[in-house]
Coordinates of C-alpha atoms in Angstrom, one line a residue:
M252 CA -4.3 -126.1 -94.4
S253 CA -4.0 -122.9 -92.4
F254 CA -0.8 -121.4 -91.0
F255 CA -0.9 -123.1 -87.6
D256 CA -2.7 -126.4 -88.4
D257 CA 0.4 -128.5 -88.2
L258 CA 1.4 -127.1 -84.8
V259 CA -1.8 -127.7 -82.8
L260 CA -4.2 -130.5 -81.9
P261 CA -8.0 -130.1 -82.6
E262 CA -10.0 -129.2 -79.5
E263 CA -13.6 -128.8 -78.5
P264 CA -15.0 -125.2 -78.5
A265 CA -14.2 -123.4 -75.3
A266 CA -16.9 -123.3 -72.6
E267 CA -18.8 -120.1 -72.1
R268 CA -16.6 -117.6 -70.3
T269 CA -17.5 -115.3 -67.4
A270 CA -15.7 -111.9 -67.2
S271 CA -13.6 -111.5 -64.0
L272 CA -12.8 -107.8 -64.6
R273 CA -13.5 -105.3 -67.4
L274 CA -11.4 -102.4 -68.4
R275 CA -12.8 -99.0 -67.7
P276 CA -12.3 -96.0 -70.0
P277 CA -9.3 -93.9 -69.0
G278 CA -10.1 -91.4 -66.3
E279 CA -8.7 -88.0 -65.7
D280 CA -5.8 -89.5 -63.6
A281 CA -4.8 -92.0 -66.2
G282 CA -1.1 -91.5 -66.8
R283 CA -0.7 -89.1 -63.9
Y284 CA 1.7 -91.4 -62.0
T285 CA 2.2 -94.4 -64.3
P286 CA 2.2 -94.9 -68.0
P287 CA -1.3 -95.5 -69.5
V288 CA -0.4 -99.0 -70.7
D289 CA -3.9 -100.4 -70.5
W290 CA -5.3 -98.0 -73.2
F291 CA -2.4 -96.9 -75.4
A292 CA 0.5 -98.5 -77.3
P293 CA 3.5 -96.1 -77.2
V294 CA 5.7 -95.0 -80.0
L295 CA 9.3 -96.0 -79.4
H296 CA 11.7 -93.2 -80.2
S297 CA 15.4 -94.2 -80.3
Q298 CA 18.1 -91.8 -79.0
L299 CA 21.3 -93.6 -78.3
D300 CA 23.9 -91.6 -76.3
V301 CA 26.3 -92.1 -73.5
V302 CA 24.9 -89.5 -71.0
G303 CA 27.3 -90.2 -68.1
A304 CA 30.7 -91.9 -68.0
G305 CA 32.9 -93.0 -65.1
A306 CA 35.8 -95.4 -64.7
H307 CA 33.6 -98.3 -63.8
A308 CA 30.1 -97.2 -64.9
R309 CA 28.4 -95.8 -68.1
V310 CA 24.9 -94.4 -68.3
V311 CA 23.4 -94.8 -71.7
M312 CA 20.2 -93.3 -73.0
T313 CA 18.5 -95.7 -75.3
G314 CA 15.4 -93.8 -76.2
W315 CA 11.9 -93.0 -75.2
S316 CA 8.4 -94.5 -75.1
L317 CA 5.9 -91.8 -76.1
W318 CA 2.3 -91.7 -74.9
P319 CA -0.2 -89.0 -76.0
R320 CA 0.7 -86.7 -73.2
A321 CA 3.5 -88.4 -71.3
A322 CA 6.9 -90.1 -71.9
T323 CA 9.1 -92.8 -70.4
L324 CA 12.8 -92.2 -70.5
H325 CA 14.9 -95.4 -71.0
L326 CA 18.4 -95.6 -69.6
S327 CA 20.8 -98.5 -69.3
V328 CA 23.5 -98.6 -66.8
F329 CA 26.6 -100.6 -67.7
R330 CA 29.2 -101.5 -65.2
N331 CA 32.5 -103.5 -65.4
V332 CA 32.8 -104.0 -61.6
R333 CA 30.2 -105.1 -59.1
W334 CA 31.2 -103.7 -55.6
S335 CA 30.4 -105.9 -52.6
S336 CA 30.1 -102.9 -50.4
A337 CA 27.6 -101.0 -52.5
A338 CA 24.8 -99.5 -50.5
A339 CA 21.3 -99.1 -51.9
G340 CA 19.3 -95.8 -51.8
R341 CA 22.3 -93.4 -51.2
Q342 CA 21.7 -89.8 -52.0
S343 CA 25.0 -89.8 -53.8
G344 CA 23.7 -92.5 -56.1
L345 CA 22.6 -92.0 -59.7
R346 CA 20.8 -88.7 -60.1
V347 CA 18.7 -87.9 -63.3
G348 CA 16.9 -84.7 -64.3
L349 CA 15.5 -82.7 -67.1
L350 CA 16.3 -79.0 -67.4
F351 CA 13.9 -76.9 -69.6
R352 CA 14.8 -73.6 -71.3
D353 CA 12.6 -71.6 -69.0
G354 CA 14.6 -72.8 -65.9
R355 CA 12.1 -75.4 -64.7
R356 CA 13.3 -78.9 -63.9
V357 CA 12.0 -82.3 -63.0
T358 CA 14.3 -84.9 -61.4
S359 CA 14.3 -88.4 -59.9
L360 CA 14.8 -86.7 -56.5
D361 CA 11.6 -84.7 -56.5
G362 CA 10.3 -86.6 -53.5
T363 CA 6.8 -87.8 -52.8
V364 CA 3.2 -86.6 -52.3
H365 CA 0.3 -88.2 -50.5
R366 CA -1.9 -90.0 -53.0
A367 CA -5.4 -91.3 -52.4
V368 CA -6.0 -94.7 -53.9
E369 CA -9.6 -95.9 -54.2
W370 CA -10.4 -99.6 -54.0
T371 CA -13.4 -101.9 -53.5
R372 CA -13.5 -104.0 -50.4
P373 CA -14.8 -107.6 -50.5
D374 CA -18.1 -106.5 -49.1
G375 CA -18.6 -104.2 -52.1
Q376 CA -17.9 -100.9 -50.2
E377 CA -15.7 -98.3 -51.7
A378 CA -12.7 -97.4 -49.6
T379 CA -9.7 -95.0 -49.9
A380 CA -6.1 -95.6 -48.8
M381 CA -3.3 -93.0 -48.6
T382 CA 0.1 -93.9 -50.0
D383 CA 3.4 -92.0 -50.7
Q384 CA 3.7 -91.4 -54.4
A385 CA 6.9 -90.4 -56.2
V386 CA 6.6 -87.3 -58.5
G387 CA 8.9 -85.7 -61.0
L388 CA 10.9 -88.3 -63.0
I389 CA 9.1 -91.3 -61.5
P390 CA 11.3 -94.5 -61.3
L391 CA 9.2 -97.4 -62.8
D392 CA 9.3 -100.9 -61.3
P393 CA 10.4 -103.4 -64.0
G394 CA 8.8 -106.3 -62.0
L395 CA 10.3 -109.7 -61.1
H396 CA 10.2 -111.0 -64.7
Q397 CA 12.2 -108.3 -66.4
P398 CA 13.9 -110.3 -69.2
R399 CA 16.9 -108.1 -69.6
R400 CA 18.5 -108.6 -66.1
S401 CA 22.2 -109.3 -66.0
L402 CA 25.1 -108.9 -63.6
F403 CA 26.6 -105.9 -65.4
K404 CA 23.7 -104.1 -67.1
T405 CA 20.6 -102.7 -65.5
D406 CA 17.8 -100.9 -67.2
V407 CA 16.3 -97.8 -65.6
D408 CA 12.9 -96.5 -66.8
L409 CA 11.8 -93.0 -65.6
Y410 CA 8.3 -91.8 -66.2
L411 CA 7.4 -88.2 -67.0
A412 CA 3.7 -87.5 -66.6
E413 CA 3.8 -84.5 -68.9
L414 CA 5.7 -84.2 -72.1
P415 CA 8.6 -81.6 -72.0
P416 CA 7.7 -78.3 -73.6
P417 CA 8.3 -78.3 -77.3
D418 CA 11.5 -76.4 -76.9
E419 CA 15.2 -77.1 -76.1
A420 CA 15.8 -79.3 -73.0
H421 CA 18.7 -81.1 -71.5
L422 CA 19.0 -84.4 -69.8
V423 CA 21.3 -84.0 -66.7
V424 CA 23.0 -87.0 -65.1
E425 CA 25.3 -87.2 -62.1
W426 CA 26.5 -90.1 -60.0
P427 CA 29.0 -89.2 -57.3
D428 CA 29.4 -92.8 -56.0
E429 CA 30.7 -93.8 -59.5
G430 CA 32.7 -90.6 -60.1
I431 CA 30.4 -89.4 -62.9
D432 CA 30.3 -85.6 -62.8
E433 CA 27.3 -83.5 -63.9
T434 CA 26.8 -84.2 -67.6
R435 CA 24.2 -82.5 -69.9
T436 CA 22.8 -84.0 -73.1
L437 CA 20.6 -82.1 -75.5
I438 CA 17.1 -83.5 -76.0
D439 CA 15.1 -83.0 -79.2
T440 CA 11.7 -82.3 -77.6
A441 CA 10.1 -81.4 -80.9
A442 CA 10.8 -85.0 -82.1
L443 CA 9.3 -86.3 -78.8
H444 CA 6.0 -84.4 -79.5
A445 CA 5.8 -85.6 -83.1
A446 CA 6.3 -89.2 -81.9
A447 CA 3.7 -88.8 -79.1
A448 CA 1.1 -87.7 -81.6
R449 CA 1.4 -91.2 -83.3
A450 CA 0.7 -93.2 -80.1
L451 CA -2.0 -95.8 -80.8
E452 CA -5.2 -95.8 -78.8
V453 CA -6.0 -99.5 -78.4
W454 CA -9.6 -99.2 -77.3
P455 CA -11.2 -96.1 -78.8
G456 CA -14.8 -95.5 -77.7
L457 CA -14.5 -97.9 -74.7
E458 CA -17.7 -97.9 -72.7
P459 CA -17.8 -98.1 -68.9
P460 CA -18.6 -101.6 -67.6
E461 CA -21.8 -102.2 -65.7
P462 CA -21.2 -102.1 -62.0
A463 CA -22.7 -105.6 -61.6
E464 CA -20.0 -107.0 -63.9
Q465 CA -17.2 -105.8 -61.7
P466 CA -16.0 -108.1 -58.9
G467 CA -16.0 -107.1 -55.2
S468 CA -12.2 -107.3 -55.1
F469 CA -9.5 -108.1 -57.6
A470 CA -5.8 -107.7 -57.2
T471 CA -2.5 -108.9 -58.4
F472 CA 0.8 -108.8 -56.4
E473 CA 4.4 -108.6 -57.5
V474 CA 7.3 -107.5 -55.4
S475 CA 10.3 -105.8 -56.9
G476 CA 11.4 -102.2 -57.2
P477 CA 13.5 -99.7 -59.1
P478 CA 17.3 -100.2 -59.1
G479 CA 18.9 -99.6 -55.7
F480 CA 21.6 -97.4 -57.1
L481 CA 19.2 -94.6 -57.9
A482 CA 19.7 -91.6 -55.5
R483 CA 17.1 -91.5 -52.8
P484 CA 14.9 -88.4 -52.6
L485 CA 15.2 -86.2 -49.5
T486 CA 12.7 -86.7 -46.7
G487 CA 10.3 -83.9 -45.8
H488 CA 12.5 -83.0 -42.8
Q489 CA 15.7 -83.0 -44.9
R490 CA 14.0 -80.7 -47.5
R491 CA 12.9 -78.3 -44.7
T492 CA 16.4 -78.3 -43.3
L493 CA 18.0 -77.5 -46.6
R494 CA 15.4 -74.7 -47.2
R495 CA 16.1 -73.2 -43.8
Q496 CA 19.9 -73.4 -44.5
E497 CA 19.4 -71.7 -47.9
E498 CA 17.2 -69.0 -46.4
E499 CA 19.9 -68.4 -43.7
R500 CA 22.6 -68.2 -46.4
L501 CA 20.5 -65.7 -48.5
R502 CA 19.9 -63.5 -45.5
H503 CA 23.6 -62.5 -45.5
V504 CA 24.1 -62.2 -49.3
P505 CA 24.7 -58.5 -50.3
R506 CA 22.0 -57.0 -52.4
A507 CA 20.9 -53.5 -53.3
D508 CA 17.4 -53.5 -51.7
W509 CA 15.6 -54.3 -48.5
A510 CA 13.2 -56.9 -50.0
R511 CA 12.5 -60.1 -48.0
V512 CA 14.0 -58.7 -44.8
S513 CA 11.9 -60.1 -42.0
Y514 CA 10.9 -58.3 -38.8
G515 CA 13.5 -60.3 -36.8
D516 CA 16.2 -59.5 -39.3
W517 CA 16.2 -55.8 -38.5
G518 CA 17.8 -56.8 -35.2
D519 CA 20.6 -58.7 -37.0
A520 CA 23.5 -56.4 -37.8
R521 CA 25.0 -58.9 -40.3
V522 CA 21.8 -58.8 -42.4
V523 CA 21.7 -55.0 -42.3
R524 CA 25.4 -54.7 -43.1
A525 CA 25.1 -57.2 -46.1
R526 CA 22.3 -55.1 -47.6
L527 CA 24.1 -51.9 -47.1
D528 CA 27.3 -53.3 -48.6
G529 CA 25.2 -54.4 -51.6
G530 CA 24.0 -50.9 -52.2
A531 CA 20.6 -50.9 -50.3
P532 CA 19.7 -47.2 -49.6
P533 CA 19.9 -46.5 -45.8
N534 CA 17.0 -44.0 -45.9
A535 CA 14.6 -46.1 -48.0
R536 CA 10.9 -46.4 -47.0
I537 CA 10.3 -50.0 -46.2
E538 CA 7.1 -51.3 -47.9
G539 CA 4.5 -52.4 -45.4
H540 CA 6.1 -50.5 -42.5
G541 CA 6.0 -46.8 -43.5
S542 CA 9.4 -46.4 -41.8
T543 CA 13.1 -46.5 -42.6
P544 CA 15.6 -49.3 -41.7
L545 CA 16.8 -47.1 -38.8
H546 CA 13.3 -47.0 -37.3
L547 CA 13.0 -50.8 -37.5
A548 CA 16.5 -51.5 -36.1
A549 CA 15.8 -49.1 -33.2
E550 CA 12.4 -50.8 -32.6
R551 CA 14.2 -54.1 -32.2
G552 CA 16.7 -52.6 -29.7
A553 CA 19.6 -53.6 -32.0
A554 CA 22.4 -51.2 -31.1
E555 CA 24.9 -52.7 -33.6
A556 CA 22.4 -52.5 -36.5
V557 CA 21.6 -48.9 -35.5
A558 CA 25.2 -48.0 -35.4
T559 CA 25.8 -49.7 -38.8
L560 CA 23.0 -47.7 -40.5
L561 CA 24.1 -44.4 -39.0
S562 CA 27.7 -45.1 -40.3
H563 CA 26.2 -45.5 -43.8
G564 CA 24.4 -42.2 -43.7
A565 CA 21.0 -43.1 -42.2
E566 CA 19.1 -39.9 -41.1
P567 CA 18.5 -40.0 -37.3
N568 CA 15.7 -37.5 -37.4
S569 CA 13.5 -39.0 -40.1
Y570 CA 9.8 -39.5 -39.2
D571 CA 7.8 -42.6 -40.0
E572 CA 4.1 -42.6 -40.9
D573 CA 3.2 -42.3 -37.1
E574 CA 5.4 -39.1 -36.8
H575 CA 8.0 -40.9 -34.7
T576 CA 11.7 -40.8 -35.0
P577 CA 14.1 -43.7 -34.5
L578 CA 15.0 -42.3 -31.0
W579 CA 11.4 -42.7 -30.0
Y580 CA 11.6 -46.4 -30.7
A581 CA 15.0 -46.8 -29.0
A582 CA 13.5 -45.1 -25.9
C583 CA 10.5 -47.5 -26.0
T584 CA 12.8 -50.5 -26.1
V585 CA 15.1 -48.9 -23.4
D586 CA 18.1 -50.0 -25.4
E587 CA 21.1 -48.0 -24.1
G588 CA 23.4 -48.7 -27.1
S589 CA 20.8 -47.5 -29.6
V590 CA 20.0 -44.4 -27.5
R591 CA 23.6 -43.4 -27.2
A592 CA 24.3 -43.9 -30.9
L593 CA 21.3 -41.9 -32.0
I594 CA 22.0 -39.0 -29.6
A595 CA 25.6 -38.9 -30.7
A596 CA 24.4 -38.7 -34.3
G597 CA 22.3 -35.7 -33.5
A598 CA 18.9 -37.2 -32.9
D599 CA 16.3 -34.7 -31.6
V600 CA 15.6 -35.6 -27.9
W601 CA 13.0 -33.2 -26.7
T602 CA 10.5 -32.4 -29.5
P603 CA 7.1 -34.0 -28.4
Q604 CA 5.9 -36.8 -30.8
T605 CA 2.7 -38.0 -29.1
G606 CA 0.9 -35.4 -26.9
P607 CA 3.5 -34.0 -24.5
W608 CA 5.7 -37.1 -24.8
S609 CA 9.1 -36.8 -26.5
P610 CA 11.8 -39.5 -26.6
G611 CA 13.7 -37.7 -23.8
R612 CA 10.6 -37.4 -21.6
L613 CA 10.0 -41.2 -22.0
L614 CA 13.7 -41.9 -21.1
L615 CA 13.4 -39.8 -17.9
T616 CA 11.0 -42.5 -16.6
T617 CA 13.5 -45.3 -17.2
P618 CA 17.0 -46.3 -15.9
L619 CA 18.4 -44.5 -18.9
A620 CA 17.4 -41.1 -17.5
P621 CA 21.0 -40.0 -16.8
L622 CA 21.8 -40.2 -20.6
V623 CA 19.4 -37.3 -21.3
A624 CA 19.0 -35.4 -18.0
E625 CA 21.9 -33.1 -18.6
L626 CA 21.4 -32.5 -22.4
P627 CA 20.5 -29.1 -23.7
G628 CA 16.8 -28.4 -23.5
A629 CA 16.4 -31.0 -20.8
L630 CA 13.2 -30.9 -18.7
E631 CA 12.1 -32.5 -15.4
L632 CA 9.0 -34.6 -15.0
P633 CA 6.4 -32.8 -13.0
A634 CA 6.4 -34.0 -9.4
D635 CA 2.9 -35.5 -9.6
E636 CA 3.8 -37.4 -12.8
A637 CA 7.0 -38.7 -11.4
A638 CA 5.0 -39.9 -8.4
A639 CA 2.5 -41.6 -10.6
F640 CA 5.3 -43.6 -12.4
R641 CA 6.8 -44.6 -9.0
E642 CA 3.4 -45.8 -7.7
A643 CA 2.7 -47.7 -11.0
D644 CA 6.2 -49.3 -10.8
A645 CA 5.5 -50.4 -7.2
L646 CA 2.2 -52.0 -8.2
I647 CA 3.9 -53.8 -11.1
A648 CA 6.6 -55.1 -8.8
A649 CA 3.8 -56.3 -6.4
C650 CA 2.4 -58.4 -9.2
G651 CA 5.3 -60.7 -9.5
E652 CA 8.8 -61.4 -10.6
Q653 CA 8.2 -64.6 -12.6
E654 CA 6.9 -64.8 -16.2
L655 CA 3.1 -64.8 -16.2
W656 CA 1.1 -67.1 -18.5
T657 CA -1.9 -64.9 -19.4
E658 CA -3.4 -66.4 -22.6
G659 CA -7.1 -67.0 -22.0
L660 CA -7.0 -65.7 -18.5
G661 CA -9.8 -63.7 -16.9
L662 CA -9.4 -61.9 -13.7
C663 CA -11.1 -59.1 -11.6
F664 CA -9.8 -57.0 -8.8
V665 CA -12.4 -56.0 -6.2
R666 CA -11.6 -53.2 -3.7
D667 CA -12.0 -53.6 0.1
L668 CA -14.0 -56.9 0.1
G669 CA -12.8 -60.0 1.7
E670 CA -13.1 -63.6 0.4
E671 CA -16.3 -64.4 2.4
E672 CA -18.1 -61.3 1.1
V673 CA -17.1 -61.8 -2.5
I674 CA -18.2 -65.5 -2.3
H675 CA -21.6 -64.3 -0.9
R676 CA -22.0 -61.8 -3.7
L677 CA -21.3 -64.5 -6.2
G678 CA -24.2 -66.5 -4.8
A679 CA -22.4 -69.2 -3.0
D680 CA -21.9 -70.5 0.6
P681 CA -18.3 -69.8 1.8
E682 CA -18.3 -72.9 3.8
Q683 CA -18.8 -75.0 0.6
C684 CA -16.0 -73.2 -1.3
L685 CA -12.8 -75.1 -0.4
T686 CA -9.2 -74.1 -1.2
A687 CA -7.4 -76.0 -3.9
D688 CA -4.8 -75.3 -6.7
L689 CA -5.9 -75.4 -10.3
E690 CA -4.7 -79.0 -10.8
H691 CA -7.1 -80.1 -8.0
A692 CA -10.0 -77.7 -8.8
P693 CA -13.5 -79.2 -8.4
F694 CA -14.1 -79.2 -12.2
D695 CA -12.8 -80.8 -15.4
L696 CA -9.9 -78.6 -16.6
T697 CA -10.3 -80.1 -20.1
S698 CA -14.0 -78.9 -20.4
Y699 CA -14.2 -75.2 -21.3
D700 CA -17.9 -75.1 -20.5
E701 CA -17.4 -76.5 -17.1
A702 CA -14.5 -74.2 -16.4
L703 CA -16.8 -71.2 -17.3
R704 CA -19.1 -72.3 -14.4
H705 CA -16.3 -71.8 -11.8
V706 CA -14.2 -68.9 -10.6
G707 CA -11.4 -68.7 -8.0
V708 CA -11.4 -66.2 -5.2
T709 CA -8.2 -65.0 -3.4
G710 CA -7.6 -62.2 -0.9
V711 CA -5.0 -59.6 -1.8
P712 CA -3.2 -57.5 0.9
G713 CA -2.8 -53.8 0.5
A714 CA -3.9 -50.3 1.6
P715 CA -6.5 -50.6 0.4
G716 CA -6.5 -54.3 -0.6
G717 CA -9.3 -56.5 -1.6
C718 CA -9.9 -59.7 -3.5
L719 CA -8.9 -61.2 -6.9
I720 CA -11.4 -63.3 -8.9
T721 CA -9.8 -65.5 -11.6
Q722 CA -11.0 -67.9 -14.2
E723 CA -9.8 -69.9 -17.2
G724 CA -12.2 -67.8 -19.3
Y725 CA -13.8 -64.3 -19.7
L726 CA -16.5 -64.1 -17.1
P727 CA -14.4 -62.0 -14.5
S728 CA -14.7 -59.1 -17.1
D729 CA -18.4 -59.8 -17.8
D730 CA -20.9 -57.0 -17.1
T731 CA -23.3 -59.2 -15.2
L732 CA -20.7 -60.6 -12.8
L733 CA -19.2 -57.1 -12.3
R734 CA -22.6 -55.6 -11.4
A735 CA -23.1 -58.4 -8.9
I736 CA -19.9 -57.9 -7.0
S737 CA -19.4 -54.1 -7.2
P738 CA -22.2 -52.5 -5.1
D739 CA -20.6 -50.0 -2.6
T740 CA -17.2 -50.6 -4.1
T741 CA -15.2 -50.7 -7.4
A742 CA -14.1 -53.6 -9.5
Y743 CA -12.1 -53.9 -12.7
G744 CA -12.1 -57.1 -14.8
V745 CA -9.6 -58.1 -17.5
Y746 CA -9.7 -60.7 -20.2
F747 CA -6.6 -61.8 -22.1
N748 CA -8.3 -62.9 -25.3
P749 CA -6.3 -65.8 -26.9
K750 CA -7.7 -64.7 -30.3
G751 CA -6.1 -61.2 -29.8
G752 CA -6.4 -58.2 -27.6
T753 CA -6.6 -57.5 -23.9
F754 CA -9.9 -56.0 -22.7
G755 CA -10.9 -54.3 -19.5
T756 CA -14.2 -53.4 -17.9
L757 CA -14.7 -51.0 -15.0
A758 CA -17.7 -51.3 -12.6
H759 CA -18.5 -48.9 -9.8
H760 CA -21.4 -49.1 -7.3
G761 CA -23.1 -51.9 -9.1
E762 CA -23.0 -50.2 -12.6
V763 CA -20.6 -50.7 -15.5
A764 CA -18.7 -47.5 -16.0
A765 CA -16.3 -48.2 -18.9
H766 CA -15.1 -50.8 -21.5
E767 CA -11.6 -50.4 -23.0
E768 CA -8.9 -52.3 -24.9
I769 CA -5.7 -52.0 -22.9
D770 CA -2.0 -52.7 -23.4
L771 CA -2.0 -50.9 -26.7
W772 CA 0.6 -48.4 -27.8
P773 CA -0.9 -45.1 -26.3
D774 CA -1.9 -42.3 -28.6
E775 CA -2.8 -38.7 -27.7
S776 CA -6.3 -39.7 -26.5
A777 CA -5.0 -42.4 -24.1
P778 CA -5.5 -41.7 -20.4
P779 CA -2.3 -40.8 -18.5
A780 CA -2.4 -44.2 -16.7
H781 CA -1.7 -46.0 -20.0
W782 CA 1.6 -44.1 -20.0
H783 CA 2.3 -44.6 -16.3
F784 CA 1.8 -48.3 -16.5
R785 CA 4.2 -48.5 -19.5
F786 CA 1.9 -49.8 -22.2
W787 CA 4.4 -47.9 -24.5
Q788 CA 7.4 -49.8 -23.3
R789 CA 8.5 -52.7 -25.6
R790 CA 11.3 -54.0 -23.5
H791 CA 11.1 -54.0 -19.7
A792 CA 12.4 -55.7 -16.5
F793 CA 9.0 -56.9 -15.3
P794 CA 7.2 -60.1 -16.4
H795 CA 4.9 -60.0 -19.4
G796 CA 1.4 -58.9 -18.3
A797 CA 2.5 -57.7 -14.9
N798 CA 1.8 -54.0 -15.9
V799 CA -1.7 -55.0 -17.1
L800 CA -2.5 -56.6 -13.8
A801 CA -1.1 -53.6 -11.9
Y802 CA -3.2 -51.3 -14.0
A803 CA -6.3 -53.3 -13.3
A804 CA -5.7 -53.2 -9.6
S805 CA -5.1 -49.5 -9.7
A806 CA -8.3 -48.9 -11.8
A807 CA -10.2 -50.8 -9.0
G808 CA -8.7 -48.3 -6.5
M809 CA -6.4 -50.9 -4.8
R810 CA -2.9 -50.2 -3.6
I811 CA -1.8 -53.8 -3.3
S812 CA 1.4 -54.7 -1.5
D813 CA 1.9 -58.3 -2.7
A814 CA -0.2 -60.1 -5.3
K815 CA 2.5 -62.6 -6.4
E816 CA 0.7 -65.6 -4.9
A817 CA -2.8 -64.4 -6.0
V818 CA -1.9 -63.9 -9.7
A819 CA 0.0 -67.1 -10.1
R820 CA -2.0 -69.1 -12.6
R821 CA -2.0 -72.4 -10.6
A822 CA -1.9 -71.0 -7.1
P823 CA -4.4 -72.2 -4.5
C824 CA -7.7 -70.3 -4.3
R825 CA -11.3 -70.8 -3.1
W826 CA -13.4 -72.2 -5.9
V827 CA -16.9 -71.0 -6.4
E828 CA -19.5 -72.5 -8.7
L829 CA -21.4 -69.7 -10.2
P830 CA -25.2 -69.6 -10.1
S831 CA -27.1 -69.8 -13.4
R832 CA -27.8 -66.0 -13.3
L833 CA -24.1 -65.3 -13.6
Q834 CA -23.3 -68.0 -16.2
R835 CA -23.1 -67.6 -19.9

């Protein structure tokens, strides 16, 4: 008689069985997010310690389940009171983490990543679904049938997809809701590695199943979840908020260097003062800029930061890699406080730094001229140059007082021609070109190709005046279009490239005369008009782009009196559909 014969009844042999699902060999992701329970039997390593204690709760570490490359930490939470008002998922709930000797950590609060899960639909087609997957110390779901449930004890299993390094590590537990302060417990990671090496591979040499033997779909379903008292990880928004708060805090922490100071920070006197108080050298050369902190603060027009640097010994006459002093940048930003502070500190006002231009000469063209006009060595602008600035400023004012939206805009000023003549030269019938604003233009605004087939035409008053051609695209600066409209006159087209740069094209008597990139900081080779139209000025009273429009009108030979309506992006104009010879 065999061992079980007295406990069972004889049966007929079982009918032939058909496989409903076969186990595959472990893939590369086996054990990445959950223990590899289908292929390995773990080694159970006991480590019994109270790792967190409060008046009404104790957290006990009972040990580990060790897999070949991973581990499951087993905790038991004992309580002597169950609170009726306890809320699940609070961030002040139970927090668990591992701290390694090299400073790295993994925690139960490490959040989630997007995980692709592949599955087979009933029709046999492979599909992929995206799900949020916890990382770090991953809380495991004990399922509905966990046999150790009780009112006063709850088991918590946390999965670590990679064994801790074989070095000293600490388990860190904290539970503010239960009054458990941060508690650290030493972990013998060498023992964990030794135990993991003894994990049993249950199916060595497992072969992949034949595809025909796998079902179209197969699933099991069980609803439960990790204990509700575990602290909830931060959302992505909360993590970003904390990161911004920490970055803001660190901006004002004293330190002895200028590392990680952003361009905007040079305008914040608190940041500059914190670095100086920490011992940062006031005359250091800032990596990536080729200039000193004083240059960068002056360029931002930050009078308080400039004064702070000067009070700490910053040199007012140091030169950057472009041979400019801080006063040059203060002049370009037209910042009165910075200019006053630098002049009081002995900054050189009149030595030229680009061609004939010195900081003082730039300031003479701005409302800050009285600050330098009476200084030793002062000069006067030549009469013709002063007149050129007045005329440029008048043209800039004629281009508007409201902020201009220029990204992706193309426009062309044409001297002396009226709307009818320009429309004729564009190959259209003026009677068919009706007036409408951009919202009611005769083309689909959402289609870039269709927008490129149309331009708007508007008359611009002046002595001389002319017309303005506009488009949601680059064709008003295109050579072919400019040749078509410029016989016996002058035209200048501009394109505000949204990918970077502002480009101008001059046409005269039907021929293209010049191409140039404009609105750049002028150098010694720049034409005088680039100075007159204030391409050097980094802070100004006119709307963005107004000086570029005024420059284009001037280059076309126009002296416009009021272009505010014409240059408004959505103002009414006469719409012309371009013939194929002018399209691109």
